[in-house]
Amino acid sequence: LLTVSYDGTAYAGWQRQQNALAVQQVLEEALRKLTGEKTLTVTGSSRTDAGVHARAMVANAYMDTDMEPEAIRDYLNHYLPDDIGVAEVKEAADRFHARYRAVGKLYTYTCYVGETKPVFNRKYVTVLDGKPDVEKMRKAAEFLVGEHDFRSFCANPQMKKSTVRIVDSIEIQQKKDLLYLNFHGTGFLQNMVRILTGTLLEVGFGKRSVASVKEVLEAKDRKLAGYTAPPQGLCLMRVDY
């Protein structure tokens, strides 16, 4: 089991791509170099989008090596690029699966609402033009908590599997110049957190009513939901098992 953090700015997301560099590919190449196994595969707990970051992505890989977990961690941190780091490596049960065994995930979307430019954290926040009404956003978020069909908030119109998900909580907090939207749930659809964020921000800026969020949820129509918020503000914070 590997706990990985990464700055997603330079990557086409977590999942391996044919024509673009992904975090999964970089990890696999480093582990293949370590073990000599040409077909080694790393399985991640989530498929973050291009440009999205992670503080604690959990992944698993089967490998034949005599190296101790700490030695594997140190090897990876030496050879991986500076925007990918491994916080922990430990042996897991043979049947452990990073994605299927996960029971919860916490994503945080961070917006900057200050009056000056955020020079040093510009890659990790979305700059808003003004300050949204946080109380209205919180009221609208209440409609989204619980077990619902989130088809309206899924970017994949061809989704054939169930779009029902459980969102345990949505917390919206402002601390000085930063606005945090924390989403915890059992799992999320493609772009779901970013679309939820865009919809709630539209409520905060008066572009849609609080009650409209309930209507969008029930309509199961992506066209009625808000815009997809930019990727750089989103970060996978934690995976629960």
Tab-separated table of C-alpha atoms in Angstrom:
chain	number	residue	atom	x	y	z
A	1	LEU	CA	0.000	0.000	0.000
A	2	LEU	CA	1.336	3.424	-0.988
A	3	THR	CA	0.146	6.799	0.265
A	4	VAL	CA	1.024	9.329	-2.409
A	5	SER	CA	0.836	13.108	-2.638
A	6	TYR	CA	1.181	15.033	-5.872
A	7	ASP	CA	0.884	18.404	-7.497
A	8	GLY	CA	-1.350	17.628	-10.458
A	9	THR	CA	-0.488	20.743	-12.474
A	10	ALA	CA	1.723	18.957	-15.010
A	11	TYR	CA	-0.306	15.747	-15.286
A	12	ALA	CA	-3.316	14.531	-17.239
A	13	GLY	CA	-4.828	13.215	-14.017
A	14	TRP	CA	-4.112	10.052	-12.078
A	15	GLN	CA	-5.099	7.450	-14.662
A	16	ARG	CA	-2.630	6.300	-17.297
A	17	GLN	CA	-3.184	7.959	-20.698
A	18	GLN	CA	-2.064	7.012	-24.200
A	19	ASN	CA	-0.978	10.473	-25.316
A	20	ALA	CA	-0.335	12.357	-22.082
A	21	LEU	CA	1.631	11.918	-18.878
A	22	ALA	CA	-0.314	10.720	-15.825
A	23	VAL	CA	0.693	10.184	-12.198
A	24	GLN	CA	-0.051	6.445	-12.357
A	25	GLN	CA	2.388	6.016	-15.243
A	26	VAL	CA	5.201	7.855	-13.437
A	27	LEU	CA	4.761	5.705	-10.323
A	28	GLU	CA	4.635	2.498	-12.318
A	29	GLU	CA	7.832	3.338	-14.184
A	30	ALA	CA	9.654	4.026	-10.905
A	31	LEU	CA	8.455	0.765	-9.339
A	32	ARG	CA	9.300	-1.242	-12.457
A	33	LYS	CA	12.801	0.155	-12.313
A	34	LEU	CA	13.025	-0.854	-8.647
A	35	THR	CA	11.719	-4.423	-9.090
A	36	GLY	CA	12.643	-5.227	-12.683
A	37	GLU	CA	9.019	-6.254	-13.307
A	38	LYS	CA	7.960	-4.998	-16.729
A	39	THR	CA	4.218	-5.447	-16.184
A	40	LEU	CA	3.855	-4.049	-12.653
A	41	THR	CA	0.620	-2.076	-12.226
A	42	VAL	CA	-0.329	0.514	-9.615
A	43	THR	CA	-4.027	0.755	-8.699
A	44	GLY	CA	-5.257	4.051	-7.293
A	45	SER	CA	-8.201	4.708	-4.999
A	46	SER	CA	-9.487	7.559	-7.175
A	47	ARG	CA	-9.189	8.845	-10.735
A	48	THR	CA	-8.428	12.510	-10.237
A	49	ASP	CA	-8.871	14.782	-13.253
A	50	ALA	CA	-6.127	16.574	-15.140
A	51	GLY	CA	-4.729	19.373	-13.003
A	52	VAL	CA	-6.251	18.097	-9.748
A	53	HIS	CA	-3.985	17.542	-6.744
A	54	ALA	CA	-3.789	14.933	-3.969
A	55	ARG	CA	-2.438	15.067	-0.433
A	56	ALA	CA	-3.110	11.421	0.358
A	57	MET	CA	-3.953	9.272	-2.655
A	58	VAL	CA	-3.916	5.609	-1.615
A	59	ALA	CA	-2.670	3.057	-4.147
A	60	ASN	CA	-1.669	-0.583	-4.161
A	61	ALA	CA	0.777	-2.643	-6.189
A	62	TYR	CA	1.847	-6.287	-6.143
A	63	MET	CA	5.619	-6.584	-6.325
A	64	ASP	CA	8.298	-9.208	-5.768
A	65	THR	CA	11.056	-7.572	-3.742
A	66	ASP	CA	13.138	-8.130	-0.614
A	67	MET	CA	13.259	-4.433	0.170
A	68	GLU	CA	11.631	-3.213	3.373
A	69	PRO	CA	8.664	-0.817	3.004
A	70	GLU	CA	10.676	2.172	4.257
A	71	ALA	CA	13.431	1.418	1.763
A	72	ILE	CA	10.873	1.333	-1.060
A	73	ARG	CA	9.497	4.673	0.118
A	74	ASP	CA	12.973	6.223	0.194
A	75	TYR	CA	13.828	4.821	-3.245
A	76	LEU	CA	10.666	6.272	-4.743
A	77	ASN	CA	11.165	9.673	-3.153
A	78	HIS	CA	14.707	9.739	-4.554
A	79	TYR	CA	13.740	8.879	-8.137
A	80	LEU	CA	10.275	10.416	-8.484
A	81	PRO	CA	9.992	13.984	-9.782
A	82	ASP	CA	9.654	16.773	-7.228
A	83	ASP	CA	5.892	17.094	-7.745
A	84	ILE	CA	5.173	13.504	-6.607
A	85	GLY	CA	5.993	12.218	-3.124
A	86	VAL	CA	5.361	9.013	-1.179
A	87	ALA	CA	4.484	9.522	2.483
A	88	GLU	CA	4.157	5.854	3.400
A	89	VAL	CA	4.679	2.348	2.060
A	90	LYS	CA	3.438	-0.651	4.013
A	91	GLU	CA	2.489	-4.248	3.427
A	92	ALA	CA	-1.211	-4.827	2.906
A	93	ALA	CA	-3.441	-7.876	2.941
A	94	ASP	CA	-3.264	-9.892	-0.255
A	95	ARG	CA	-6.900	-9.078	-1.113
A	96	PHE	CA	-6.559	-5.336	-0.434
A	97	HIS	CA	-7.728	-3.135	-3.303
A	98	ALA	CA	-7.195	0.616	-2.996
A	99	ARG	CA	-10.345	1.494	-4.913
A	100	TYR	CA	-12.862	-1.199	-4.014
A	101	ARG	CA	-11.991	-1.303	-0.309
A	102	ALA	CA	-12.387	2.461	0.149
A	103	VAL	CA	-15.437	3.440	2.214
A	104	GLY	CA	-15.058	7.217	2.054
A	105	LYS	CA	-13.159	10.079	0.421
A	106	LEU	CA	-12.613	13.680	1.388
A	107	TYR	CA	-12.103	16.294	-1.311
A	108	THR	CA	-11.452	19.968	-0.636
A	109	TYR	CA	-12.044	22.713	-3.175
A	110	THR	CA	-10.198	25.930	-2.331
A	111	CYS	CA	-11.154	29.369	-3.634
A	112	TYR	CA	-9.270	32.622	-3.161
A	113	VAL	CA	-11.477	35.608	-2.300
A	114	GLY	CA	-8.806	38.172	-1.395
A	115	GLU	CA	-8.303	41.520	-3.063
A	116	THR	CA	-4.720	40.931	-4.223
A	117	LYS	CA	-3.110	38.225	-6.354
A	118	PRO	CA	-2.284	34.911	-4.622
A	119	VAL	CA	1.242	34.643	-5.987
A	120	PHE	CA	2.616	31.736	-3.965
A	121	ASN	CA	-0.404	29.398	-3.897
A	122	ARG	CA	-1.811	30.314	-7.309
A	123	LYS	CA	-1.513	26.716	-8.557
A	124	TYR	CA	-3.718	25.381	-5.768
A	125	VAL	CA	-6.626	27.826	-5.583
A	126	THR	CA	-9.282	29.177	-7.908
A	127	VAL	CA	-9.431	32.969	-7.825
A	128	LEU	CA	-12.980	34.295	-7.518
A	129	ASP	CA	-14.107	37.697	-8.733
A	130	GLY	CA	-15.660	38.874	-5.492
A	131	LYS	CA	-16.976	37.175	-2.360
A	132	PRO	CA	-19.962	34.814	-2.612
A	133	ASP	CA	-22.751	34.609	-0.028
A	134	VAL	CA	-21.525	31.679	2.058
A	135	GLU	CA	-24.780	31.272	4.008
A	136	LYS	CA	-26.766	30.803	0.796
A	137	MET	CA	-24.214	28.257	-0.386
A	138	ARG	CA	-24.569	26.318	2.873
A	139	LYS	CA	-28.374	26.265	2.576
A	140	ALA	CA	-28.135	25.018	-1.004
A	141	ALA	CA	-25.610	22.353	0.020
A	142	GLU	CA	-28.153	20.870	2.438
A	143	PHE	CA	-30.146	19.575	-0.551
A	144	LEU	CA	-27.093	17.656	-1.761
A	145	VAL	CA	-26.236	15.799	1.428
A	146	GLY	CA	-27.421	12.194	1.637
A	147	GLU	CA	-28.000	9.395	-0.861
A	148	HIS	CA	-29.112	10.783	-4.209
A	149	ASP	CA	-28.906	10.195	-7.925
A	150	PHE	CA	-26.236	12.729	-8.915
A	151	ARG	CA	-26.617	12.317	-12.677
A	152	SER	CA	-27.070	16.097	-13.033
A	153	PHE	CA	-23.570	16.508	-11.609
A	154	CYS	CA	-21.796	13.918	-13.755
A	155	ALA	CA	-19.697	14.988	-16.743
A	156	ASN	CA	-20.151	11.678	-18.558
A	157	PRO	CA	-23.489	11.702	-20.452
A	158	GLN	CA	-22.934	8.076	-21.534
A	159	MET	CA	-22.675	6.816	-17.954
A	160	LYS	CA	-24.366	3.411	-17.909
A	161	LYS	CA	-23.573	2.435	-14.327
A	162	SER	CA	-25.523	3.768	-11.383
A	163	THR	CA	-25.084	7.474	-10.672
A	164	VAL	CA	-26.423	7.121	-7.135
A	165	ARG	CA	-23.878	8.221	-4.534
A	166	ILE	CA	-23.825	9.069	-0.839
A	167	VAL	CA	-22.475	12.468	0.152
A	168	ASP	CA	-22.045	12.397	3.927
A	169	SER	CA	-21.263	16.060	4.404
A	170	ILE	CA	-20.539	19.338	2.660
A	171	GLU	CA	-18.803	21.926	4.822
A	172	ILE	CA	-18.175	25.441	3.556
A	173	GLN	CA	-15.749	27.558	5.562
A	174	GLN	CA	-14.068	30.898	4.976
A	175	LYS	CA	-10.735	31.553	6.664
A	176	LYS	CA	-9.382	35.005	5.853
A	177	ASP	CA	-8.846	35.116	2.066
A	178	LEU	CA	-9.589	31.437	1.457
A	179	LEU	CA	-12.940	29.731	0.981
A	180	TYR	CA	-12.939	25.964	1.521
A	181	LEU	CA	-15.614	23.563	0.266
A	182	ASN	CA	-15.128	20.140	1.879
A	183	PHE	CA	-16.976	17.200	0.317
A	184	HIS	CA	-17.004	13.807	2.052
A	185	GLY	CA	-18.747	10.819	0.516
A	186	THR	CA	-18.493	7.159	-0.381
A	187	GLY	CA	-17.433	7.977	-3.917
A	188	PHE	CA	-17.814	10.611	-6.610
A	189	LEU	CA	-18.685	10.634	-10.321
A	190	GLN	CA	-16.567	12.150	-13.080
A	191	ASN	CA	-16.135	15.901	-12.398
A	192	MET	CA	-18.839	15.628	-9.720
A	193	VAL	CA	-17.082	17.667	-7.027
A	194	ARG	CA	-16.141	20.381	-9.526
A	195	ILE	CA	-19.707	20.602	-10.869
A	196	LEU	CA	-21.134	20.692	-7.343
A	197	THR	CA	-18.679	23.486	-6.556
A	198	GLY	CA	-19.587	25.457	-9.672
A	199	THR	CA	-23.293	25.114	-8.888
A	200	LEU	CA	-22.881	26.239	-5.276
A	201	LEU	CA	-20.754	29.197	-6.352
A	202	GLU	CA	-23.503	30.252	-8.754
A	203	VAL	CA	-25.851	30.278	-5.756
A	204	GLY	CA	-23.328	32.307	-3.774
A	205	PHE	CA	-23.060	34.918	-6.514
A	206	GLY	CA	-26.835	35.146	-7.015
A	207	LYS	CA	-26.851	33.514	-10.448
A	208	ARG	CA	-29.294	30.854	-9.280
A	209	SER	CA	-31.569	30.419	-6.270
A	210	VAL	CA	-31.007	28.158	-3.292
A	211	ALA	CA	-34.135	26.148	-4.186
A	212	SER	CA	-32.941	25.598	-7.764
A	213	VAL	CA	-30.279	23.172	-6.498
A	214	LYS	CA	-32.975	20.753	-5.333
A	215	GLU	CA	-34.673	21.055	-8.733
A	216	VAL	CA	-31.395	20.358	-10.558
A	217	LEU	CA	-30.746	17.295	-8.416
A	218	GLU	CA	-34.191	15.866	-9.129
A	219	ALA	CA	-34.031	16.628	-12.868
A	220	LYS	CA	-31.050	14.290	-13.471
A	221	ASP	CA	-29.937	16.566	-16.315
A	222	ARG	CA	-26.343	17.833	-16.486
A	223	LYS	CA	-27.403	20.808	-18.600
A	224	LEU	CA	-29.309	22.290	-15.684
A	225	ALA	CA	-26.422	22.217	-13.202
A	226	GLY	CA	-23.733	24.850	-12.842
A	227	TYR	CA	-20.381	25.146	-14.547
A	228	THR	CA	-17.459	22.810	-13.906
A	229	ALA	CA	-15.089	24.644	-11.567
A	230	PRO	CA	-11.418	24.730	-12.696
A	231	PRO	CA	-9.244	21.772	-11.645
A	232	GLN	CA	-6.460	23.542	-9.757
A	233	GLY	CA	-8.650	24.325	-6.745
A	234	LEU	CA	-9.463	20.666	-6.082
A	235	CYS	CA	-7.442	18.307	-3.890
A	236	LEU	CA	-8.022	14.750	-2.673
A	237	MET	CA	-7.320	15.053	1.039
A	238	ARG	CA	-8.015	11.615	2.488
A	239	VAL	CA	-9.261	8.112	1.681
A	240	ASP	CA	-11.015	6.096	4.388
A	241	TYR	CA	-10.921	2.308	4.792
